[in-house]
Short mmCIF file of N, CA and C in Angstrom, two decimals:
data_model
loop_
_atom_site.label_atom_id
_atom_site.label_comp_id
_atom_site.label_asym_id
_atom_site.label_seq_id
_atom_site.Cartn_x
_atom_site.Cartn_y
_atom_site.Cartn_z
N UNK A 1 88.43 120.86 125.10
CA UNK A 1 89.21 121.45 124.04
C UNK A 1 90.14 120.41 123.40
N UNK A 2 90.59 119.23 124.06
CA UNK A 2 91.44 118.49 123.35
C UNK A 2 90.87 117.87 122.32
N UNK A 3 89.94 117.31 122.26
CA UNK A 3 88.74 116.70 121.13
C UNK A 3 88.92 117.29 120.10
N UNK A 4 88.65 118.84 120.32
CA UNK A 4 88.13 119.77 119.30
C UNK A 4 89.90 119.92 118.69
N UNK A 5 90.96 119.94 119.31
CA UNK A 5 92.39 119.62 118.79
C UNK A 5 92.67 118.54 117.53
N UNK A 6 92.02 117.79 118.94
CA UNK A 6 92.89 116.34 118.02
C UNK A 6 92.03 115.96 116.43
N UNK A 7 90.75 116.93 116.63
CA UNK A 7 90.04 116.65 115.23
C UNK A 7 90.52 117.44 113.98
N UNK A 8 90.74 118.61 114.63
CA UNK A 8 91.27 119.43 113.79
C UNK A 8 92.77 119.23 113.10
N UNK A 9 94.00 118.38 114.45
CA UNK A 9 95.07 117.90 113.66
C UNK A 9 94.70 117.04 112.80
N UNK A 10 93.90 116.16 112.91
CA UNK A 10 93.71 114.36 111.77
C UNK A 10 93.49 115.20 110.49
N UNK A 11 93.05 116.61 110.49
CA UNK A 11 92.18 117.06 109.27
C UNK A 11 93.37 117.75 108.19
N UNK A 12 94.15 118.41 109.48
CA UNK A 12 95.50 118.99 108.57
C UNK A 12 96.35 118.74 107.82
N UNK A 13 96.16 117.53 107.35
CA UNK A 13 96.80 116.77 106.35
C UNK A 13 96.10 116.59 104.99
N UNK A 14 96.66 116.57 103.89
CA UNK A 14 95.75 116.18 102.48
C UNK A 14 95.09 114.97 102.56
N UNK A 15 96.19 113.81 102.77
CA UNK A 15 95.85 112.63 102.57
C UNK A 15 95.05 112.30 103.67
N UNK A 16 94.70 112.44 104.66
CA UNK A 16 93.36 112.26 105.54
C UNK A 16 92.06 112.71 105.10
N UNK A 17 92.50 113.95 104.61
CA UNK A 17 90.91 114.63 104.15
C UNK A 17 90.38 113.85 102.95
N UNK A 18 91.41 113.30 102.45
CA UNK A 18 90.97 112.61 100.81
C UNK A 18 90.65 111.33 101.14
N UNK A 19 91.03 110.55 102.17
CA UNK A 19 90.32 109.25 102.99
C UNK A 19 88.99 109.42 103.55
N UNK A 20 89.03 110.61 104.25
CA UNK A 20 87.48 110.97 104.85
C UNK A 20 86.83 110.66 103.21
N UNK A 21 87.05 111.47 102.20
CA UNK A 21 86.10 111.59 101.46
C UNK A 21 85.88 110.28 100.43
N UNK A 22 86.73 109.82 101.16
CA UNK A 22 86.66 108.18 100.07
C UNK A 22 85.68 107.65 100.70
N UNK A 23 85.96 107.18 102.38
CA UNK A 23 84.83 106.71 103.37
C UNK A 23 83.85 107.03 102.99
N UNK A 24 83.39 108.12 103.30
CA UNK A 24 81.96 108.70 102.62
C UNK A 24 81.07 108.35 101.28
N UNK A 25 81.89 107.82 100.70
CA UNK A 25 81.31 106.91 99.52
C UNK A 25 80.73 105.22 99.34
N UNK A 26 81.78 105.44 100.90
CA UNK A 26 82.04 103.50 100.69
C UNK A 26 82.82 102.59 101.95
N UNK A 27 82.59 101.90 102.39
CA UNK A 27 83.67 101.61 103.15
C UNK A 27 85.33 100.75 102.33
N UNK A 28 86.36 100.84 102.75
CA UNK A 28 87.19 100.64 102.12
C UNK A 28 88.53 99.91 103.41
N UNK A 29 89.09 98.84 103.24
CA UNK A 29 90.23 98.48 103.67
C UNK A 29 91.45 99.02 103.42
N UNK A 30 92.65 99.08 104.29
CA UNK A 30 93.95 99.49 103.70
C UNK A 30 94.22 99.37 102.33
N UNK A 31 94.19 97.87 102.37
CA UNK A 31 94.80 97.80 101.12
C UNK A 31 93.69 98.77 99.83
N UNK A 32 92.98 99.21 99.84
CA UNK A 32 92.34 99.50 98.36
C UNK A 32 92.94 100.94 98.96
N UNK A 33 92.81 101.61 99.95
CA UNK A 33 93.44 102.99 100.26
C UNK A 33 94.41 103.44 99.82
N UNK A 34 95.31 102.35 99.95
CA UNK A 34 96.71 101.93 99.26
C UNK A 34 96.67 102.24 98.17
N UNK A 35 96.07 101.74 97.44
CA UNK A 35 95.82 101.55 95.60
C UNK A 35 95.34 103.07 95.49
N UNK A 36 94.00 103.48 95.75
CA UNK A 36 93.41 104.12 95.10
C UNK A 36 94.67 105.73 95.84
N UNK A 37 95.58 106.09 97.09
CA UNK A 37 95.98 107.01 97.19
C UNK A 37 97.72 106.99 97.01
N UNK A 38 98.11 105.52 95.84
CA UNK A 38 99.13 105.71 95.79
C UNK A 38 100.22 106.10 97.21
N UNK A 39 99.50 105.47 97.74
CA UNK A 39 100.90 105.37 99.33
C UNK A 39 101.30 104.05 99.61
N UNK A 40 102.13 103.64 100.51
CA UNK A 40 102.88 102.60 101.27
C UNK A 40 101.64 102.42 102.22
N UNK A 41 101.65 100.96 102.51
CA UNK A 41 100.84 100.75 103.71
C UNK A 41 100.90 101.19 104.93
N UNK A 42 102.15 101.26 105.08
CA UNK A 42 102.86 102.09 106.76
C UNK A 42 101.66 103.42 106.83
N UNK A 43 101.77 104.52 105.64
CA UNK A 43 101.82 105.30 105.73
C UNK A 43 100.15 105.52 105.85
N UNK A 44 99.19 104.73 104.85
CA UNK A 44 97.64 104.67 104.91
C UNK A 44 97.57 104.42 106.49
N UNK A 45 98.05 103.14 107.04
CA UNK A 45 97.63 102.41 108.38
C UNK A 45 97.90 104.13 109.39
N UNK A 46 99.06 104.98 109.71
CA UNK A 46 99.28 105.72 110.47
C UNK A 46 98.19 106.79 110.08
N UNK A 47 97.83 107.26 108.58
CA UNK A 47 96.77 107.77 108.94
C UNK A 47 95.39 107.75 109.47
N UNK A 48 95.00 106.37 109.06
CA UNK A 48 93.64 105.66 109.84
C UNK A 48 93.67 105.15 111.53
N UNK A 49 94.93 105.61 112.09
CA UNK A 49 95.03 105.49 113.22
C UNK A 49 94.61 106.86 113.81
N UNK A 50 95.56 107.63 113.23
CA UNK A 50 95.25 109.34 113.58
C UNK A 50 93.47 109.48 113.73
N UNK A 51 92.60 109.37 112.39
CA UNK A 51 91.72 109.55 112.16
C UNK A 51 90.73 109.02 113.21
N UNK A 52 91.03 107.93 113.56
CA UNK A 52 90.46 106.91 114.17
C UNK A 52 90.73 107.68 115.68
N UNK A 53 91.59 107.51 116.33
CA UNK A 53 92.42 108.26 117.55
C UNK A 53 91.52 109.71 117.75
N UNK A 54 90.86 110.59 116.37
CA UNK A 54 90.05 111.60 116.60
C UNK A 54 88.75 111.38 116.50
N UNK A 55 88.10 110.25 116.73
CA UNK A 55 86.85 109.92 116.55
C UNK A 55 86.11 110.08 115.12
N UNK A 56 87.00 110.06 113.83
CA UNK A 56 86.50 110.48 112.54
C UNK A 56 85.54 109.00 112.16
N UNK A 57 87.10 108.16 111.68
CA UNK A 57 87.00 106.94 111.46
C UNK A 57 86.20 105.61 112.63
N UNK A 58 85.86 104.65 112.02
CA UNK A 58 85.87 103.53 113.40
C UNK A 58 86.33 101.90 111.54
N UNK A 59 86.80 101.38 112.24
CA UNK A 59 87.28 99.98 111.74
C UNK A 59 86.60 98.53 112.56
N UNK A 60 86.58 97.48 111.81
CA UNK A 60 85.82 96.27 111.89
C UNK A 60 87.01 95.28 110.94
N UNK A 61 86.55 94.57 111.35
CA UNK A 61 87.26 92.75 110.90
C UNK A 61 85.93 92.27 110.60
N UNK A 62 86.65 91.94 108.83
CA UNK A 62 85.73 91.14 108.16
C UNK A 62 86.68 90.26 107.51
N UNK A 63 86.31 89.28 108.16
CA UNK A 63 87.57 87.95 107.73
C UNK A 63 88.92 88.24 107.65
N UNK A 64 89.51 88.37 106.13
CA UNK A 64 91.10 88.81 106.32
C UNK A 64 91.42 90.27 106.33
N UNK A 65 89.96 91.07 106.03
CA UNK A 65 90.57 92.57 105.97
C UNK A 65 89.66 93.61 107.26
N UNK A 66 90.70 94.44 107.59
CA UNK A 66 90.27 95.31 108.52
C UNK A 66 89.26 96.72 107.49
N UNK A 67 88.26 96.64 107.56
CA UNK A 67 87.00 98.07 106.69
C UNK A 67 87.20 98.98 107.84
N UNK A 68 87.49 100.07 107.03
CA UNK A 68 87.19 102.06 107.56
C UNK A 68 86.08 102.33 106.90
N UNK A 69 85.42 102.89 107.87
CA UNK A 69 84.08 103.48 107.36
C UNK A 69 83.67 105.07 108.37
N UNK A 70 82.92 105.74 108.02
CA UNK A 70 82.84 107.01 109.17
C UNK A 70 82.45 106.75 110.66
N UNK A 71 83.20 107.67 111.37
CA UNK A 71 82.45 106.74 112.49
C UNK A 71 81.27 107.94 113.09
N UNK A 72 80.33 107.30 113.65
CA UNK A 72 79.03 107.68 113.95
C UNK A 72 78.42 108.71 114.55
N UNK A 73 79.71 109.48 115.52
CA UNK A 73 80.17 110.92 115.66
C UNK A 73 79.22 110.86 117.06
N UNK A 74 79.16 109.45 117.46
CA UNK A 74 78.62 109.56 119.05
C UNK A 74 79.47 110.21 119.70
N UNK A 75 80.86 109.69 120.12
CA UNK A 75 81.85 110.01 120.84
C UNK A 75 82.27 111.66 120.78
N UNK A 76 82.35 112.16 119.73
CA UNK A 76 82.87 113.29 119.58
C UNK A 76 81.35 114.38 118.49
N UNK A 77 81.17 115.29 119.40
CA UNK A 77 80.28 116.30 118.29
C UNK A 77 81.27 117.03 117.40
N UNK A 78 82.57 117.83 118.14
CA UNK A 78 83.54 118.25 116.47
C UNK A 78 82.93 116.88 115.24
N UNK A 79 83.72 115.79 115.93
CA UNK A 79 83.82 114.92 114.57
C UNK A 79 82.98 115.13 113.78
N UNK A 80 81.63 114.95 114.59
CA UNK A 80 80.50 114.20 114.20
C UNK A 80 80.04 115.83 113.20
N UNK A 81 80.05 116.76 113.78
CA UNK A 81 79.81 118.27 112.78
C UNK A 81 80.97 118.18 111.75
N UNK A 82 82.09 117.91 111.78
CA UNK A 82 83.39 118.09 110.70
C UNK A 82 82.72 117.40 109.63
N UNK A 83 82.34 115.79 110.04
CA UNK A 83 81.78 114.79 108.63
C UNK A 83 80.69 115.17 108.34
N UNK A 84 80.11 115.96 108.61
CA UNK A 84 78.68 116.31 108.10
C UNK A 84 79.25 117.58 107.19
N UNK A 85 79.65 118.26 108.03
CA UNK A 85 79.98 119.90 106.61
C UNK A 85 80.89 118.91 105.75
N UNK A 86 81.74 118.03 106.05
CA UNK A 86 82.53 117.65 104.83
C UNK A 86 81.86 116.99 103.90
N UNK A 87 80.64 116.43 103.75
CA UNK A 87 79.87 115.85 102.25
C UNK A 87 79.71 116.93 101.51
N UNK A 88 79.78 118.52 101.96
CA UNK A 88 79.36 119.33 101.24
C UNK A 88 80.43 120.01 100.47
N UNK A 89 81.52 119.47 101.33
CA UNK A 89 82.82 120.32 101.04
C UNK A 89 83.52 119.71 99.97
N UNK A 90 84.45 120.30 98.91
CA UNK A 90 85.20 119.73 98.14
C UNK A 90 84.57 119.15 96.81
N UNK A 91 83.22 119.64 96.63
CA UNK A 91 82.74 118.80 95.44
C UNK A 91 83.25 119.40 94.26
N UNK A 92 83.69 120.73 94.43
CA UNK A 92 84.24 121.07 93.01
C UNK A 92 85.67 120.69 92.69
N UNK A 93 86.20 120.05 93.76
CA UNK A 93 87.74 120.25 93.68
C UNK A 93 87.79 118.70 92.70
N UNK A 94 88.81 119.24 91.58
CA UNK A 94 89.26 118.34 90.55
C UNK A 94 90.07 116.88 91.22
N UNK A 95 90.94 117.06 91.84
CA UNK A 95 91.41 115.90 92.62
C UNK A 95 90.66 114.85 93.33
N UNK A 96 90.02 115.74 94.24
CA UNK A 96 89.01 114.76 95.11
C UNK A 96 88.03 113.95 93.72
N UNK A 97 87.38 114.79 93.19
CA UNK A 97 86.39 114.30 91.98
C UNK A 97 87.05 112.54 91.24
N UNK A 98 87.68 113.27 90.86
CA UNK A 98 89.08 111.91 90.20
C UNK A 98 89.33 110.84 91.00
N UNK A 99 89.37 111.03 91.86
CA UNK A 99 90.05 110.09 93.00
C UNK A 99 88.29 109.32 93.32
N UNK A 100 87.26 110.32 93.55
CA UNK A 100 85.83 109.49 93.81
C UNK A 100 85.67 108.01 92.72
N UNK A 101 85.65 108.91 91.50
CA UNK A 101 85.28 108.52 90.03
C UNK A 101 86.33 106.93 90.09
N UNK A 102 88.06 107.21 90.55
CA UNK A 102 88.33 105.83 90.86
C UNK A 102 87.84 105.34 91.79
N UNK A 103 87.60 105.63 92.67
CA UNK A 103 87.20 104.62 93.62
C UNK A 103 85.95 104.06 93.59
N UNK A 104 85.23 104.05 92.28
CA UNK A 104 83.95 103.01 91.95
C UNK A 104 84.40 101.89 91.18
N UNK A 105 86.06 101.93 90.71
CA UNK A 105 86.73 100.67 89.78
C UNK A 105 87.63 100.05 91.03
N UNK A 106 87.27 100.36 92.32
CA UNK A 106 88.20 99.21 93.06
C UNK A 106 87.60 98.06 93.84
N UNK A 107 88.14 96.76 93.45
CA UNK A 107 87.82 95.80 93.43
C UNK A 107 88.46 94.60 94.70
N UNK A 108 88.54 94.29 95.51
CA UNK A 108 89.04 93.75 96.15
C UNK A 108 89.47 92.23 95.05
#
């Protein structure tokens, strides 16, 4: 039951769910997370920890930047079922849409 917790807290937040759905497009470093969700770095990094901490996310080192990308949902089946209903979820919502649509103009 804690799994199935700790997936469900990472999710209860806006700005996590709108990272999941960035991932899902692309992999992305802090810093463009930064850019494209208008936050402080403190605040991106503590959520990709959370995320990460629930088996959503997994991160890699590629030279100077740390990439979030989904993670593979070995570890956890919640996760691994949450990111799967979530490609389906949210396609009508105007925000998320906007926020996709930028995140094909970010550029390292």
């Amino acid at each position: 039951m804690k799994q199935l917790i700790k997936v469900m807290k990472a999710m209860s937040e806006p700005n996590r769910v709108k990272i999941l759905k960035l991932l899902q497009q692309k992999e992305f470093c802090v810093c463009e997370l930064q850019a494209l969700l208008e936050l402080a770095q403190p605040t991106i990094s503590k959520h990709l920890k959370l995320l990460e901490d629930a088996g959503l996310v997994e991160s890699y080192k590629d030279k100077l930047f740390v990439n979030y990308r989904p993670a593979s949902g070995k570890e956890s089946v919640y996760a691994h079922t949450l990111q799967k209903n979530l490609r389906g979820w949210l396609k009508d919502d105007p925000e998320i849409a906007n926020l996709l649509l930028k995140s094909f103009h970010v550029n390292r």
